[in-house]
Each structure stands twice: as structure tokens, then as C-alpha cells.
mmCIF file of C-alpha atoms in Angstrom:
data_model
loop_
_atom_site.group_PDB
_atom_site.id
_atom_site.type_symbol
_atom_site.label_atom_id
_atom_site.label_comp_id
_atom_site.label_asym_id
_atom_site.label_seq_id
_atom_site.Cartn_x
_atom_site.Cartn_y
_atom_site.Cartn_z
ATOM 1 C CA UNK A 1 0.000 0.000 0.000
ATOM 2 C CA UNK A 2 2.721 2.188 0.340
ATOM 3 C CA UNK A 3 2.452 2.985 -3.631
ATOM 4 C CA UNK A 4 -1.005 3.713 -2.950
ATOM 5 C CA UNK A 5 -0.863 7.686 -1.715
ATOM 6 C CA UNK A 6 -4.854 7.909 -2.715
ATOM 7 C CA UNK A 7 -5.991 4.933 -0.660
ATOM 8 C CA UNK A 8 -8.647 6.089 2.493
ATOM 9 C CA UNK A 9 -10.621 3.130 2.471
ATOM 10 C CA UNK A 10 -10.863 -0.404 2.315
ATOM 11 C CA UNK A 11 -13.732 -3.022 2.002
ATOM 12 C CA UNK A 12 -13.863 -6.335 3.300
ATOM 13 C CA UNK A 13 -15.256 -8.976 0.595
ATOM 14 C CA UNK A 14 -16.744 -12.881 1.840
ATOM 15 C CA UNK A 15 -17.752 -14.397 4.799
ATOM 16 C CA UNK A 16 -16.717 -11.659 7.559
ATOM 17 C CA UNK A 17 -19.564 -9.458 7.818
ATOM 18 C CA UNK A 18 -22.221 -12.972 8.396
ATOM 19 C CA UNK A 19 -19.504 -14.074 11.154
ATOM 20 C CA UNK A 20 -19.932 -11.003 12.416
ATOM 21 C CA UNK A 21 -23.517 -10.857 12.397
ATOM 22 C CA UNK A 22 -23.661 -14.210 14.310
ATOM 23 C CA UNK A 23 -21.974 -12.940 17.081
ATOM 24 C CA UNK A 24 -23.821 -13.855 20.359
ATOM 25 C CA UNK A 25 -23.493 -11.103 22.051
ATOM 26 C CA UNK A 26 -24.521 -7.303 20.528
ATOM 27 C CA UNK A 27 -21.604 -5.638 22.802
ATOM 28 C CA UNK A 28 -19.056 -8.180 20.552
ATOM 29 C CA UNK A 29 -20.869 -7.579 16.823
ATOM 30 C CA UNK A 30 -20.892 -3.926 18.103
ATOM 31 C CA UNK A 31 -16.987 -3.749 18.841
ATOM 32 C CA UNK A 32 -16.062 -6.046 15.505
ATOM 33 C CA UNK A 33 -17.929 -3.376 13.295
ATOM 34 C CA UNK A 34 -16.119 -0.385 15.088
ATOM 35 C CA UNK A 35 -12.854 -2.334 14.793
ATOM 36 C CA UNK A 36 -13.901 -2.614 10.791
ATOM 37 C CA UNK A 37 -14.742 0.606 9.903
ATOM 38 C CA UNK A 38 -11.934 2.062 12.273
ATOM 39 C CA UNK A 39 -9.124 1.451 9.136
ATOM 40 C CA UNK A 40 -11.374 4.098 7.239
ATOM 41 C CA UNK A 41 -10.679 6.551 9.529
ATOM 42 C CA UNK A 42 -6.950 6.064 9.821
ATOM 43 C CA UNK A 43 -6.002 5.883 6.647
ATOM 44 C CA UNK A 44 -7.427 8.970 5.916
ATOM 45 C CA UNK A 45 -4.663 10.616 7.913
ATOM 46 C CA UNK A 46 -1.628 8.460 6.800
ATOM 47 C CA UNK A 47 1.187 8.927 5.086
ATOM 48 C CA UNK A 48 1.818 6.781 1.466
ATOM 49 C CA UNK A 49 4.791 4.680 3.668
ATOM 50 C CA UNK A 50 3.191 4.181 6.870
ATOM 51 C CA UNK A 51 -0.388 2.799 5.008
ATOM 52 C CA UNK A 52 1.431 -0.651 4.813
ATOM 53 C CA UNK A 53 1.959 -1.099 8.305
ATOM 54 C CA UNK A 54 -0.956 0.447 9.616
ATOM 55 C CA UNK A 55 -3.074 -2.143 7.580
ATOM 56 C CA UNK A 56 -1.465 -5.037 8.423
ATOM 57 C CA UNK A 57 -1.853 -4.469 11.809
ATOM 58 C CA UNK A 58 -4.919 -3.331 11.623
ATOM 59 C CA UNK A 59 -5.529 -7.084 10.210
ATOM 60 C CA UNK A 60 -3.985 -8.271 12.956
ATOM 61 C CA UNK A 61 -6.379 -6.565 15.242
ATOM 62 C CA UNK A 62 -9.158 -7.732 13.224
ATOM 63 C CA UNK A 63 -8.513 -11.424 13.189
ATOM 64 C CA UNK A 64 -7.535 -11.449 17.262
ATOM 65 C CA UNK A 65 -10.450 -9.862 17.849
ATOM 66 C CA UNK A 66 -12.437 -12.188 16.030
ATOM 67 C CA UNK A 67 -10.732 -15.206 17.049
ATOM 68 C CA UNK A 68 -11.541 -14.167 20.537
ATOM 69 C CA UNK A 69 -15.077 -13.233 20.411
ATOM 70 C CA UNK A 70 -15.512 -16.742 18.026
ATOM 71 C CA UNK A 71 -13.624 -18.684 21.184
ATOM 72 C CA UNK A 72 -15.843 -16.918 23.929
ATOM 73 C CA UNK A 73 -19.176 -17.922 21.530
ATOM 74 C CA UNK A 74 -18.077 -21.464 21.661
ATOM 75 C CA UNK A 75 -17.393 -21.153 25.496
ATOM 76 C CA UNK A 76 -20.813 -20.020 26.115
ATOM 77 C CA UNK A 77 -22.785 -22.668 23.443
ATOM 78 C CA UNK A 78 -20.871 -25.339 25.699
ATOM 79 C CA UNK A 79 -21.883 -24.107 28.369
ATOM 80 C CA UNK A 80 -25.766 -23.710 27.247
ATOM 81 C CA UNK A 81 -25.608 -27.245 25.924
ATOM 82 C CA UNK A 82 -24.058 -28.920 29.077
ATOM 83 C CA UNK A 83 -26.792 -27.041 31.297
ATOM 84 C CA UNK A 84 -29.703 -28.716 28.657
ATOM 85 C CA UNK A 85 -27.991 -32.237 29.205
ATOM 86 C CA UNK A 86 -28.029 -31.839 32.909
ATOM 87 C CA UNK A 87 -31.953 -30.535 32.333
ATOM 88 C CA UNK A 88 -32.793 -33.389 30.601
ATOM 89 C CA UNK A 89 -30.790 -35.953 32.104
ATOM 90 C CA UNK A 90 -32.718 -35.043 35.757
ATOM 91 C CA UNK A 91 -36.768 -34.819 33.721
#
């Protein structure tokens, strides 16, 4: 990107934007779409030679972020389905 000096904003193509969506939680889907559209506002304000970086971390941020919330989801369907064995085991 650093060849790019008229680059502001990028948009994310596939999947992300339905994983997002099917966040459990609205706090999570809330904080995923901030962390998305906060590149926009960045790059704005950068420099041709620092757009590389800042995008890649940005990435970075994006995919950590994700991978968490996605973790924590599982966590809490586990959860949900161990306390409906329990239910059902004991009816």
C-alpha cells in the first residue's frame, strides 16, 4: 500500500460481515464493526509509507479480535448445551 498515496478506504469482501452478524453477544458484533470501519478513519490521515503497516496491523487486530469473540461464543454454546444435558438428564 505504500504505492497507494490515494488509498482512504478499504472493504472487506466474503464471509466476515455474516460471522460477524452471528456474534452472540450485541456488545461483541458492536466492537467487531467499530474495529472494521476504524481502518477508514486512519487511513485517511496516513502517510503513502506508513499505510502498509498500519493495515497489516490493523488485520492483525481484526482477526484477534475475532478469534476471541468466536472462542468466547463457543465457550458459552458449551456451556448452554451442558446445562440442557443436565436438564434433561434429571426430567
Amino acid at each position: 500500500f505504500a504505492f497507494c498515496p490515494i488509498l482512504t478506504t478499504l472493504d472487506l469482501v466474503g464471509g466476515i460481515h455474516n460471522t460477524v452478524a452471528s456474534l452472540h453477544l450485541e456488545n461483541w458484533r458492536n466492537g467487531m464493526k467499530g474495529e472494521i470501519n476504524r481502518i477508514n478513519q486512519v487511513l485517511r490521515y496516513t502517510t503513502s509509507p506508513q499505510k502498509t503497516p498500519i493495515v497489516r496491523y490493523w488485520m492483525e487486530s481484526v482477526t484477534r479480535r475475532l478469534d476471541h469473540y468466536k472462542a468466547e461464543h463457543k465457550a458459552l454454546l458449551k456451556e448452554a448445551t451442558t446445562l440442557l444435558e443436565l436438564a434433561l438428564w434429571k426430567a
